[in-house]
Coordinates of C-alpha atoms and ligand atoms in Angstrom, one line a residue:
X1 CA -33.3 -2.0 12.2
X2 CA -29.5 -2.1 12.7
X3 CA -29.7 -3.9 16.1
X4 CA -29.9 -7.5 15.0
X5 CA -26.7 -7.1 12.9
X6 CA -24.4 -5.4 15.3
X7 CA -21.1 -7.1 15.6
X8 CA -20.8 -9.7 18.3
X9 CA -17.5 -11.2 17.2
X10 CA -14.7 -10.7 19.8
X11 CA -12.8 -7.5 19.6
X12 CA -9.6 -8.0 17.5
X13 CA -6.3 -7.6 19.4
X14 CA -5.0 -4.1 19.5
X15 CA -3.6 -3.3 16.1
X16 CA -0.6 -1.6 17.6
X17 CA 0.5 -4.8 19.3
X18 CA 0.3 -6.7 16.1
X19 CA 2.8 -5.4 13.5
X20 CA 6.0 -6.7 15.0
X21 CA 4.6 -9.2 17.5
X22 CA 5.4 -12.3 15.3
X23 CA 9.1 -11.6 15.7
X24 CA 9.3 -10.2 19.2
X25 CA 11.6 -13.0 20.4
X26 CA 13.9 -12.8 17.4
X27 CA 14.2 -9.0 17.9
X28 CA 15.3 -9.5 21.5
X29 CA 17.9 -12.0 20.2
X30 CA 19.1 -9.5 17.6
X31 CA 19.5 -6.9 20.3
X32 CA 21.5 -9.2 22.6
X33 CA 23.7 -10.5 19.8
X34 CA 24.4 -7.1 18.3
X35 CA 25.5 -5.7 21.7
X36 CA 27.8 -8.7 22.3
X37 CA 29.2 -8.5 18.8
X38 CA 29.9 -4.8 19.1
X39 CA 31.5 -5.2 22.4
X40 CA 33.6 -8.0 21.1
X41 CA 34.8 -5.9 18.2
X42 CA 36.3 -3.3 20.6
X43 CA 38.2 -5.9 22.7
X44 CA 41.0 -6.6 20.1
X45 CA 41.9 -2.9 20.0
X46 CA 42.1 -2.8 23.8
X47 CA 44.2 -6.0 23.6
X48 CA 46.7 -4.4 21.3
X49 CA 47.1 -1.6 23.9
X50 CA 47.5 -4.0 26.8
X51 CA 49.9 -6.0 24.7
X52 CA 52.1 -3.0 24.1
X53 CA 52.0 -2.3 27.8
X54 CA 53.0 -5.9 28.7
X55 CA 55.8 -5.9 26.1
X56 CA 57.1 -2.4 27.0
X57 CA 59.6 -3.7 29.7
X58 CA 61.4 -5.6 27.0
X59 CA 62.7 -2.4 25.5
X60 CA 64.7 -1.7 28.6
X61 CA 65.8 -5.4 28.7
X62 CA 63.6 -6.3 31.6
X63 CA 61.8 -9.7 31.6
X64 CA 58.4 -9.9 30.0
X65 CA 55.4 -11.6 31.8
X66 CA 54.9 -14.3 29.1
X67 CA 51.8 -15.7 30.8
X68 CA 50.1 -12.3 30.7
X69 CA 51.1 -11.8 27.0
X70 CA 49.5 -15.1 26.1
X71 CA 46.4 -14.4 28.1
X72 CA 46.0 -11.1 26.3
X73 CA 46.5 -12.7 22.9
X74 CA 44.0 -15.5 23.7
X75 CA 41.4 -13.0 24.9
X76 CA 41.9 -11.0 21.7
X77 CA 41.4 -14.0 19.5
X78 CA 38.5 -15.3 21.5
X79 CA 36.8 -11.8 21.4
X80 CA 37.4 -11.6 17.6
X81 CA 35.8 -15.0 17.1
X82 CA 32.9 -14.1 19.4
X83 CA 32.4 -10.8 17.6
X84 CA 32.5 -12.3 14.1
X85 CA 30.3 -15.2 15.2
X86 CA 27.6 -13.0 16.9
X87 CA 27.6 -10.5 14.0
X88 CA 27.0 -13.5 11.6
X89 CA 24.3 -15.0 13.9
X90 CA 22.5 -11.7 14.4
X91 CA 22.5 -11.3 10.6
X92 CA 21.0 -14.8 10.2
X93 CA 18.5 -14.3 13.0
X94 CA 17.6 -10.9 11.5
X95 CA 17.0 -12.3 8.1
X96 CA 15.0 -15.3 9.3
X97 CA 12.9 -13.0 11.5
X98 CA 12.5 -10.6 8.6
X99 CA 11.3 -13.4 6.3
X100 CA 8.9 -14.6 9.0
X101 CA 7.6 -11.0 9.6
X102 CA 7.1 -10.2 6.0
X103 CA 5.3 -13.5 5.4
X104 CA 3.0 -13.1 8.4
X105 CA 2.4 -9.4 7.7
X106 CA 1.5 -10.0 4.1
X107 CA -0.8 -12.9 5.1
X108 CA -2.4 -10.6 7.7
X109 CA -2.8 -7.8 5.2
X110 CA -4.5 -10.1 2.8
X111 CA -6.7 -11.6 5.4
X112 CA -7.7 -8.2 6.6
X113 CA -8.3 -6.9 3.1
X114 CA -10.7 -9.8 2.5
X115 CA -12.7 -8.9 5.6
X116 CA -13.0 -5.2 4.8
X117 CA -16.2 -4.0 3.2
X118 CA -15.9 -3.9 -0.5
X119 CA -16.7 -0.2 -0.4
X120 CA -13.3 0.4 1.1
X121 CA -11.7 -0.3 -2.2
X122 CA -14.0 2.2 -3.9
X123 CA -12.4 5.0 -2.1
X124 CA -8.8 3.8 -2.0
X125 CA -6.6 3.7 -5.0
X126 CA -5.0 0.4 -5.7
X127 CA -1.8 2.4 -5.1
X128 CA -2.6 2.8 -1.4
X129 CA -3.0 -1.0 -1.1
X130 CA 0.2 -1.6 -2.9
X131 CA 2.0 0.8 -0.6
X132 CA 0.8 -1.2 2.4
X133 CA 1.8 -4.5 0.9
X134 CA 5.1 -3.4 -0.7
X135 CA 6.7 -0.3 0.7
X136 CA 5.6 -0.5 4.3
X137 CA 6.5 -4.1 4.6
X138 CA 9.9 -3.4 3.0
X139 CA 10.5 -0.5 5.4
X140 CA 10.0 -2.9 8.3
X141 CA 12.4 -5.3 6.6
X142 CA 15.1 -2.6 6.8
X143 CA 14.4 -2.2 10.5
X144 CA 14.4 -5.9 11.4
X145 CA 17.2 -7.1 9.1
X146 CA 19.6 -4.1 9.3
X147 CA 18.9 -1.0 11.2
X148 CA 18.6 -2.5 14.7
X149 CA 22.1 -4.0 14.4
X150 CA 23.5 -0.9 12.9
X151 CA 22.2 1.4 15.6
X152 CA 23.2 -0.8 18.5
X153 CA 26.7 -1.1 17.0
X154 CA 26.9 2.6 16.5
X155 CA 26.1 3.2 20.2
X156 CA 27.9 0.3 21.9
X157 CA 31.3 0.7 20.2
X158 CA 31.9 4.3 21.2
X159 CA 30.5 3.8 24.7
X160 CA 32.8 0.9 25.5
X161 CA 35.7 2.6 23.9
X162 CA 35.2 5.8 26.0
X163 CA 34.7 4.0 29.2
X164 CA 38.0 2.1 28.7
X165 CA 39.8 5.4 27.7
X166 CA 38.6 7.2 30.8
X167 CA 39.9 4.4 33.0
X168 CA 43.3 4.3 31.3
X169 CA 44.0 8.0 30.8
X170 CA 41.2 10.5 31.2
X171 CA 43.0 13.4 29.5
X172 CA 43.5 11.5 26.3
X173 CA 39.9 10.4 26.6
X174 CA 38.8 14.0 26.7
X175 CA 40.9 14.7 23.6
X176 CA 39.2 11.8 21.8
X177 CA 35.8 13.2 22.8
X178 CA 36.4 16.6 21.1
X179 CA 35.7 15.5 17.5
X180 CA 32.5 13.7 18.7
X181 CA 31.3 16.7 20.6
X182 CA 32.1 19.0 17.6
X183 CA 30.0 16.7 15.3
X184 CA 27.2 16.6 17.8
X185 CA 27.2 20.4 17.9
X186 CA 27.2 20.9 14.1
X187 CA 24.8 18.1 13.4
X188 CA 21.7 19.8 14.8
X189 CA 22.6 22.8 12.6
X190 CA 22.6 20.5 9.6
X191 CA 19.3 18.9 10.7
X192 CA 17.6 22.1 11.7
X193 CA 14.0 21.9 10.7
X194 CA 14.7 18.4 9.3
X195 CA 11.4 17.0 10.6
X196 CA 9.5 19.6 8.6
X197 CA 11.8 19.1 5.7
X198 CA 11.3 15.3 5.7
X199 CA 7.6 15.9 5.7
X200 CA 7.9 18.2 2.7
X201 CA 10.2 15.7 1.0
X202 CA 7.6 13.0 1.5
X203 CA 4.9 15.3 0.1
X204 CA 7.0 16.3 -2.9
X205 CA 7.8 12.6 -3.6
X206 CA 4.1 11.6 -3.2
X207 CA 3.0 14.4 -5.5
X208 CA 5.5 13.4 -8.1
X209 CA 4.6 9.7 -8.0
X210 CA 0.9 10.5 -8.0
X211 CA 1.3 12.8 -11.0
X212 CA 3.4 10.2 -12.8
X213 CA 0.9 7.5 -12.3
X214 CA -2.0 9.7 -13.3
X215 CA -0.1 10.9 -16.4
X216 CA 0.8 7.4 -17.5
X217 CA -2.3 5.5 -16.6
X218 CA -4.7 8.2 -17.6
X219 CA -3.1 8.9 -20.9
X220 CA -5.7 7.0 -23.0
X221 CA -8.7 8.6 -21.3
X222 CA -7.1 12.0 -21.2
X223 CA -6.2 11.8 -24.8
X224 CA -9.8 11.0 -25.8
X225 CA -11.0 14.1 -24.0
X226 CA -8.3 16.3 -25.4
X227 CA -6.7 17.2 -22.0
X228 CA -3.2 16.0 -22.6
X229 CA -2.0 19.5 -21.9
X230 CA -3.5 19.6 -18.4
X231 CA -2.4 16.2 -17.2
X232 CA 1.1 16.8 -18.6
X233 CA 1.3 20.2 -16.9
X234 CA 0.5 18.7 -13.6
X235 CA 3.3 16.1 -14.2
X236 CA 5.9 18.7 -15.2
X237 CA 4.8 21.0 -12.3
X238 CA 5.4 18.2 -9.8
X239 CA 8.8 17.3 -11.3
X240 CA 9.9 21.0 -11.2
X241 CA 8.7 21.4 -7.6
X242 CA 10.6 18.2 -6.6
X243 CA 13.8 19.3 -8.2
X244 CA 13.5 22.8 -6.7
X245 CA 12.9 21.4 -3.2
X246 CA 15.8 18.9 -3.3
X247 CA 18.1 21.5 -4.7
X248 CA 17.2 24.1 -2.1
X249 CA 17.5 21.6 0.8
X250 CA 20.9 20.5 -0.5
X251 CA 22.1 24.1 -0.8
X252 CA 20.9 24.9 2.7
X253 CA 22.7 22.0 4.3
X254 CA 25.8 21.8 2.1
X255 CA 28.1 23.9 4.3
X256 CA 27.2 22.2 7.6
X257 CA 27.2 18.8 5.9
X258 CA 30.7 19.4 4.6
X259 CA 31.9 20.5 8.1
X260 CA 30.5 17.3 9.6
X261 CA 32.1 15.1 7.0
X262 CA 35.5 16.9 7.6
X263 CA 35.2 16.5 11.4
X264 CA 34.5 12.9 11.0
X265 CA 37.2 12.1 8.5
X266 CA 40.1 9.8 9.8
X267 CA 42.8 12.1 8.7
X268 CA 41.5 15.1 10.6
X269 CA 40.8 13.0 13.7
X270 CA 44.2 11.4 13.5
X271 CA 45.9 14.8 13.2
X272 CA 44.0 16.2 16.1
X273 CA 44.7 13.1 18.3
X274 CA 48.5 13.2 17.5
X275 CA 48.7 16.9 18.3
X276 CA 46.9 16.4 21.6
X277 CA 49.1 13.4 22.4
X278 CA 52.3 15.2 21.7
X279 CA 51.1 18.1 23.9
X280 CA 50.1 15.7 26.8
X281 CA 53.4 13.8 26.7
X282 CA 55.4 17.0 26.5
X283 CA 53.6 19.2 29.0
X284 CA 51.4 17.1 31.2
X285 CA 53.8 14.2 31.9
X286 CA 51.6 11.5 30.4
X287 CA 53.5 8.3 29.7
X288 CA 53.8 7.6 25.9
X289 CA 52.2 4.1 26.3
X290 CA 49.1 5.7 27.8
X291 CA 48.3 7.8 24.7
X292 CA 48.2 4.7 22.5
X293 CA 44.7 3.7 23.4
X294 CA 43.4 7.2 22.8
X295 CA 44.8 7.2 19.3
X296 CA 43.7 3.7 18.4
X297 CA 40.2 3.8 19.8
X298 CA 39.7 7.5 19.2
X299 CA 40.0 6.9 15.5
X300 CA 37.1 4.5 15.6
X301 CA 34.7 6.8 17.4
X302 CA 33.3 8.9 14.6
X303 CA 32.5 6.3 11.9
X304 CA 29.7 4.6 13.8
X305 CA 28.2 8.1 14.5
X306 CA 28.0 8.8 10.8
X307 CA 26.4 5.5 10.2
X308 CA 23.8 6.4 12.8
X309 CA 22.6 9.3 10.5
X310 CA 21.8 6.9 7.7
X311 CA 20.1 4.4 10.0
X312 CA 18.0 7.3 11.4
X313 CA 16.3 7.8 8.1
X314 CA 15.4 4.0 7.9
X315 CA 14.1 4.1 11.5
X316 CA 11.9 7.0 10.6
X317 CA 10.5 5.2 7.6
X318 CA 9.9 2.1 9.7
X319 CA 8.1 4.0 12.4
X320 CA 5.8 5.6 9.7
X321 CA 5.2 2.2 8.1
X322 CA 4.3 0.7 11.4
X323 CA 1.9 3.5 12.0
X324 CA 0.1 3.2 8.7
X325 CA 0.0 -0.6 9.0
X326 CA -1.5 -0.3 12.5
X327 CA -4.1 2.2 11.2
X328 CA -4.9 -0.3 8.4
X329 CA -5.3 -3.2 10.8
X330 CA -7.5 -1.0 13.0
X331 CA -10.1 -0.6 10.2
X332 CA -13.3 -2.3 11.2
X333 CA -14.0 -5.4 9.2
X334 CA -17.4 -6.0 7.7
X335 CA -19.7 -7.6 10.2
X336 CA -20.0 -11.4 9.9
X337 CA -23.5 -12.8 10.4
X338 CA -24.2 -14.3 13.8
X339 CA -26.6 -16.8 12.4
X340 CA -25.7 -17.3 8.7
X341 CA -28.6 -18.0 6.4
X342 CA -28.8 -19.4 2.9
X343 CA -31.1 -17.4 0.6
X344 CA -34.0 -19.2 -1.1
X345 CA -34.0 -18.4 -4.7
X346 CA -32.6 -15.5 -6.7
X347 CA -34.9 -12.6 -6.2
X348 CA -33.6 -9.2 -5.1
X349 CA -35.6 -6.8 -3.1
X350 CA -35.0 -3.4 -1.4
X351 CA -37.4 -2.4 1.3
X352 CA -37.6 1.3 2.4
X353 CA -33.9 1.6 2.0
X354 CA -32.0 4.8 2.9
X355 CA -28.3 5.2 2.6
X356 CA -25.7 7.9 2.8
X357 CA -21.9 7.7 2.6
X358 CA -20.1 8.5 5.9
X359 CA -20.8 12.0 7.1
X360 CA -22.6 13.2 4.1
X361 CA -26.1 13.7 3.0
X362 CA -28.6 10.9 2.2
X363 CA -27.8 9.6 -1.3
X364 CA -30.7 7.2 -1.4
X365 CA -34.0 7.6 0.4
X366 CA -37.0 5.3 0.8
X367 CA -36.1 3.0 -2.0
X368 CA -38.3 0.0 -2.5
X369 CA -38.0 -2.3 -5.4
X370 CA -38.3 -6.0 -6.2
X371 CA -36.6 -7.9 -9.0
X372 CA -38.2 -11.3 -9.7
X373 CA -35.9 -14.2 -10.5
X374 CA -34.9 -14.2 -14.2
X375 CA -36.1 -10.7 -14.9
X376 CA -34.3 -7.6 -16.1
X377 CA -34.7 -4.4 -14.0
X378 CA -33.2 -1.2 -15.5
X379 CA -32.1 1.9 -13.6
X380 CA -32.0 5.2 -15.4
X381 CA -31.5 8.7 -14.1
X382 CA -29.3 11.8 -14.3
X383 CA -25.7 11.6 -13.3
X384 CA -25.4 11.8 -9.5
X385 CA -28.9 10.5 -8.9
X386 CA -27.6 7.5 -7.0
X387 CA -27.7 4.7 -9.5
X388 CA -24.2 3.3 -8.9
X389 CA -24.7 3.6 -5.2
X390 CA -27.9 1.6 -5.4
X391 CA -26.2 -1.0 -7.5
X392 CA -23.3 -1.4 -5.0
X393 CA -25.7 -2.2 -2.1
X394 CA -26.6 -5.5 -3.8
X395 CA -23.2 -7.2 -3.4
X396 CA -22.8 -5.4 -0.1
X397 CA -20.2 -2.9 -0.9
X398 CA -22.0 -0.9 1.7
X399 CA -24.6 -1.7 4.3
X400 CA -27.9 0.2 4.2
X401 CA -28.6 2.7 7.0
X402 CA -32.3 2.0 7.1
X403 CA -34.6 -0.6 5.6
X404 CA -33.3 -3.9 4.3
X405 CA -31.7 -5.3 1.2
X406 CA -32.6 -8.9 0.7
X407 CA -31.6 -11.7 -1.7
X408 CA -34.0 -14.7 -1.9
X409 CA -35.8 -13.2 1.1
X410 CA -32.7 -13.2 3.3
X411 CA -31.0 -10.0 4.4
X412 CA -27.6 -9.7 2.8
X413 CA -26.1 -9.0 6.3
X414 CA -27.1 -12.6 7.2
X415 CA -25.5 -14.2 4.1
X416 CA -21.9 -15.3 4.5
X417 CA -19.7 -13.4 2.1
X418 CA -18.5 -16.4 0.0
X419 CA -22.2 -17.4 -0.4
X420 CA -23.0 -13.8 -1.4
X421 CA -20.3 -13.6 -4.1
X422 CA -21.4 -16.9 -5.5
X423 CA -24.8 -15.5 -6.0
X424 CA -24.1 -11.9 -7.1
X425 CA -21.9 -11.1 -10.0
X426 CA -21.1 -7.5 -10.8
X427 CA -19.6 -5.5 -13.6
X428 CA -19.0 -1.9 -12.5
X429 CA -17.8 1.2 -14.2
X430 CA -14.6 1.5 -12.2
X431 CA -13.2 -1.7 -13.7
X432 CA -10.8 -3.4 -11.4
X433 CA -8.3 -5.7 -13.0
X434 CA -5.5 -7.1 -11.0
X435 CA -1.8 -7.0 -12.0
X436 CA -2.0 -10.7 -12.8
X437 CA -2.3 -12.7 -16.0
X438 CA -5.5 -12.3 -18.0
X439 CA -6.3 -15.9 -17.3
X440 CA -6.1 -15.4 -13.6
X441 CA -8.1 -12.2 -13.9
X442 CA -10.9 -14.1 -15.6
X443 CA -11.0 -17.0 -13.2
X444 CA -10.6 -14.8 -10.1
X445 CA -13.9 -15.9 -8.5
X446 CA -13.5 -19.5 -9.7
X447 CA -9.8 -20.3 -9.4
X448 CA -10.4 -24.0 -10.3
X449 CA -11.8 -23.2 -13.8
X450 CA -10.1 -25.0 -16.6
X451 CA -8.4 -23.2 -19.5
X452 CA -11.2 -24.3 -21.8
X453 CA -13.8 -22.7 -19.5
X454 CA -11.8 -19.5 -19.3
X455 CA -11.6 -19.4 -23.1
X456 CA -15.3 -20.1 -23.5
X457 CA -16.1 -17.2 -21.2
X458 CA -13.7 -14.9 -23.0
X459 CA -15.3 -15.8 -26.4
X460 CA -18.7 -15.1 -25.1
X461 CA -17.5 -11.8 -23.6
X462 CA -16.1 -10.8 -27.1
X463 CA -12.6 -10.5 -25.8
X464 CA -11.0 -13.8 -26.9
X465 CA -9.7 -12.4 -30.2
X466 CA -8.2 -9.4 -28.6
X467 CA -6.4 -11.5 -25.9
X468 CA -4.8 -13.7 -28.7
X469 CA -3.3 -10.5 -30.1
X470 CA -0.9 -10.3 -27.1
X471 CA 2.3 -12.3 -27.6
X472 CA 1.7 -14.3 -24.5
X473 CA -2.1 -14.5 -25.0
X474 CA -3.9 -15.5 -21.8
X475 CA -0.6 -15.4 -19.9
X476 CA -0.1 -11.7 -20.6
X477 CA 0.0 -9.7 -17.4
X478 CA -2.3 -6.7 -17.0
X479 CA -0.3 -3.5 -16.8
X480 CA 2.8 -5.2 -18.1
X481 CA 2.5 -6.8 -21.5
X482 CA -1.3 -6.6 -21.6
X483 CA -2.5 -3.0 -21.9
X484 CA -6.3 -2.8 -22.4
X485 CA -8.6 0.0 -23.2
X486 CA -11.4 0.8 -20.8
X487 CA -13.9 -1.1 -22.9
X488 CA -11.7 -4.1 -23.3
X489 CA -11.0 -4.2 -19.6
X490 CA -14.7 -4.1 -19.0
X491 CA -15.2 -7.1 -21.3
X492 CA -12.6 -9.0 -19.3
X493 CA -14.7 -8.4 -16.2
X494 CA -17.7 -9.5 -18.1
X495 CA -15.9 -12.8 -18.9
X496 CA -15.1 -13.1 -15.2
X497 CA -18.8 -12.8 -14.4
X498 CA -19.8 -15.2 -17.1
X499 CA -17.4 -17.8 -15.7
X500 CA -18.5 -17.1 -12.1
X501 CA -22.0 -17.9 -13.4
X502 CA -23.8 -16.1 -10.6
X503 CA -27.6 -16.2 -10.9
X504 CA -27.9 -12.5 -9.9
X505 CA -26.1 -9.9 -12.0
X506 CA -25.5 -6.2 -11.3
X507 CA -24.3 -4.2 -14.3
X508 CA -23.2 -0.6 -14.4
X509 CA -22.6 0.2 -18.0
X510 CA -19.5 1.8 -19.1
X511 CA -20.0 5.1 -20.8
X512 CA -16.7 6.8 -20.4
X513 CA -14.9 4.2 -22.5
X514 CA -17.6 3.5 -25.1
X515 CA -16.3 4.0 -28.5
X516 CA -18.6 2.9 -31.3
X517 CA -16.6 -0.3 -32.0
X518 CA -16.4 -1.6 -28.5
X519 CA -19.9 -0.4 -27.6
X520 CA -21.5 -3.0 -30.0
X521 CA -19.1 -5.7 -28.6
X522 CA -19.8 -4.8 -25.0
X523 CA -23.5 -4.8 -25.8
X524 CA -23.4 -8.3 -27.3
X525 CA -21.3 -9.6 -24.4
X526 CA -23.8 -8.1 -21.9
X527 CA -26.8 -9.7 -23.5
X528 CA -25.1 -13.1 -23.4
X529 CA -24.3 -12.5 -19.8
X530 CA -27.8 -11.3 -18.9
X531 CA -29.6 -14.3 -20.4
X532 CA -31.8 -16.1 -17.8
X533 CA -30.4 -14.3 -14.8
X534 CA -31.9 -11.8 -12.3
X535 CA -30.4 -8.6 -13.7
X536 CA -30.2 -5.1 -12.3
X537 CA -28.7 -2.9 -15.0
X538 CA -27.8 0.7 -15.1
X539 CA -28.4 1.8 -18.6
X540 CA -27.2 4.9 -20.4
X541 CA -28.1 3.8 -23.9
X542 CA -31.8 3.7 -23.6
X543 CA -32.4 1.5 -26.7
X544 CA -30.7 -1.4 -24.8
X545 CA -33.5 -1.6 -22.2
X546 CA -36.8 -1.3 -24.2
X547 CA -37.4 -5.0 -23.5
X548 CA -36.6 -4.7 -19.8
X549 CA -39.2 -6.2 -17.4
X550 CA -39.2 -2.9 -15.5
X551 CA -37.6 0.4 -15.7
X552 CA -37.0 2.6 -12.6
X553 CA -36.3 6.3 -12.9
X554 CA -34.1 7.6 -10.2
X555 CA -33.9 11.3 -9.3
X556 CA -31.9 12.7 -6.5
X557 CA -32.0 9.4 -4.5
X558 CA -35.7 8.8 -5.0
X559 CA -37.5 6.5 -7.4
X560 CA -39.8 8.9 -9.3
X561 CA -41.3 6.6 -12.0
X562 CA -41.5 2.9 -12.6
X563 CA -43.0 0.6 -15.3
X564 CA -42.2 -1.0 -18.6
X565 CA -40.9 1.0 -21.6
X566 CA -44.3 1.2 -23.2
X567 CA -46.0 2.2 -19.9
X568 CA -43.5 4.9 -19.2
X569 CA -43.5 6.3 -22.7
X570 CA -47.3 6.3 -22.7
X571 CA -47.5 8.1 -19.3
X572 CA -45.6 11.0 -20.8
X573 CA -43.5 11.7 -17.7
X574 CA -39.8 12.1 -17.1
X575 CA -38.8 8.9 -18.9
X576 CA -40.8 9.8 -22.0
X577 CA -38.9 13.1 -22.1
X578 CA -35.5 11.2 -21.7
X579 CA -36.5 8.8 -24.4
X580 CA -37.4 11.4 -27.0
X581 CA -34.2 13.3 -26.2
X582 CA -32.3 10.1 -26.6
X583 CA -33.9 9.2 -29.9
X584 CA -33.1 12.7 -31.3
X585 CA -29.5 12.5 -30.3
X586 CA -28.8 8.9 -31.1
X587 CA -31.0 8.2 -34.1
X588 CA -28.0 8.0 -36.4
X589 CA -25.7 6.0 -34.2
X590 CA -28.2 3.3 -33.3
X591 CA -26.6 0.0 -34.2
X592 CA -28.4 -2.5 -36.5
X593 CA -31.3 -4.3 -34.7
X594 CA -31.3 -1.8 -31.9
X595 CA -33.9 -2.5 -29.2
X596 CA -33.5 -6.2 -29.6
Ligands
ADP1 P1 -24.9 8.0 -10.4 O1 -24.3 6.6 -10.6 O2 -26.3 8.0 -10.6 O3 -24.2 9.0 -11.3 P2 -23.7 7.8 -7.8 O4 -24.3 6.7 -7.1 O5 -22.3 7.5 -8.4 O6 -24.6 8.4 -8.9 O7 -23.5 9.1 -6.8 C1 -24.6 9.6 -6.0 C2 -24.1 10.6 -5.0 O8 -23.2 9.9 -4.1 C3 -23.2 11.7 -5.6 O9 -23.5 12.9 -5.0 C4 -21.8 11.3 -5.4 O10 -21.0 12.4 -5.2 C5 -21.9 10.5 -4.1 N1 -20.9 9.4 -4.0 C6 -20.7 8.4 -4.8 N2 -19.7 7.6 -4.4 C7 -19.3 8.1 -3.2 C8 -18.3 7.7 -2.3 N3 -17.6 6.6 -2.4 N4 -18.1 8.4 -1.2 C9 -18.9 9.5 -0.9 N5 -19.9 10.0 -1.8 C10 -20.1 9.3 -2.9
MG2 MG1 -22.7 5.9 -11.8

């Protein structure tokens, strides 16, 4: 059954190649400019030394080679200009490249997100998506705009300085090397086990932010179920663990860190170089003018090295970000139909459908059902029986493993996705609102809708009055100045579906959020939405579906009963038992006119 739908689109380019490819030329430019700039910055120091050498004869009254002096001065000035110019240019190129990279990456992320199966969003938190779009892109920004230049400077400057020093006076060069070598010896001590520590650090940070988000976002739900203590405990545990870890790490590395800082400090380096110089002049017969380069350039050797340590962390982050972006781009997109077809009419049918989530048992087995246009089909069944999964097959959150899922007689895998979303509206339990204005959330699937149309949809969804209570009304941003209860959020998604005006509607009723007030409102909103559409509804409050055209009872992935309310009650099977249970438990809380 799968064969006709296997992907025939060309293989996408290797994801690894992609992440930085848009700025490869600019990166090469930054590398060249950084090296030239760093080299140029050393030249004036060398010029000072050479100048001293050229002027030295004047002390003894000998003539000075004026042409040579001027040549040195000119070279120094030229080098200075080149160095400043290239540093500036590489900064400019870096920031342009960075802007270009961020833009093209974000576009690519969004394009790829749009091509992923909707089911992907089921499993990922919106936090993971945000991490991709924000943190990982920013980590690469640090790489392109800053770190490359920093690292190249930190390597080029000492290398050129040392080469020059060894040419002029190798003994002084050796002396200048000593602080560097000492730092390089202590540094590994400081960083011992750092890879593992960084991993633990990332873990502790993630645990903390996860617990924080959970604590803050979940507070309404958690409160309702009286579990404030538990969620808060998780939060404070994570905080304590984080503080403990950072404290321990700091203590462990404090001594070696202080030693490295001391070794690198200009005062210590200067004292050492002067001592070495005095000894070399006094005991090794080195000319005083030849120790000058060692002191001048030797002082500048340790600072770049220290900077390298900081850049190292950025480079690590950038590498990780590149990895996770590559993994993301490597995810297989939903297969596009080879020969797109337009469905005829608004019927929904499942034919011998079986489905299981990746590497797990079959969640649905041999499901066959048909929803005629304009009718209401209700799904009932115990929690975990597969109702939500079945509902998600209709807008193609997932593809069936066996059998077929058709709309208007056309397999959903042959329907282009924009066509599919025009036809199928859905309101699911895990309400997904974007961090955007309420207006934009409502017109998500119809961005060209007018304000009046948005408002009409919100009124019909019983959410208009609530929205007006926000200071900025429809412009209030979800998660910023618009904080909605679960039931209110669901009514926003109902307004969205109303506006989209899709002829087929899949509803997974909210139960977790249903407080008596919003339950009645949601119910009113849902009946407006359901009018004259093909509706597949998962019902928990059985009185809402007594008029349904057919009721399907799902048990452990199988349809075990089907019929109208009267038929099922009369047949005295599983539904009849559920119904009498329901009536006993809910008799008192049934709203006025229940069953209508
Ligand atoms: P219902 O809506 O009737 O409570 P569901 O369709 O949500 O049932 O779940 C049916 C089964 O599928 C359960 O065993 C559940 O654990 C599993 N399941 C649901 N969603 C996923 C998912 N995204 N990945 C893996 N398993 C899932
Ligand atoms: Mg469910």
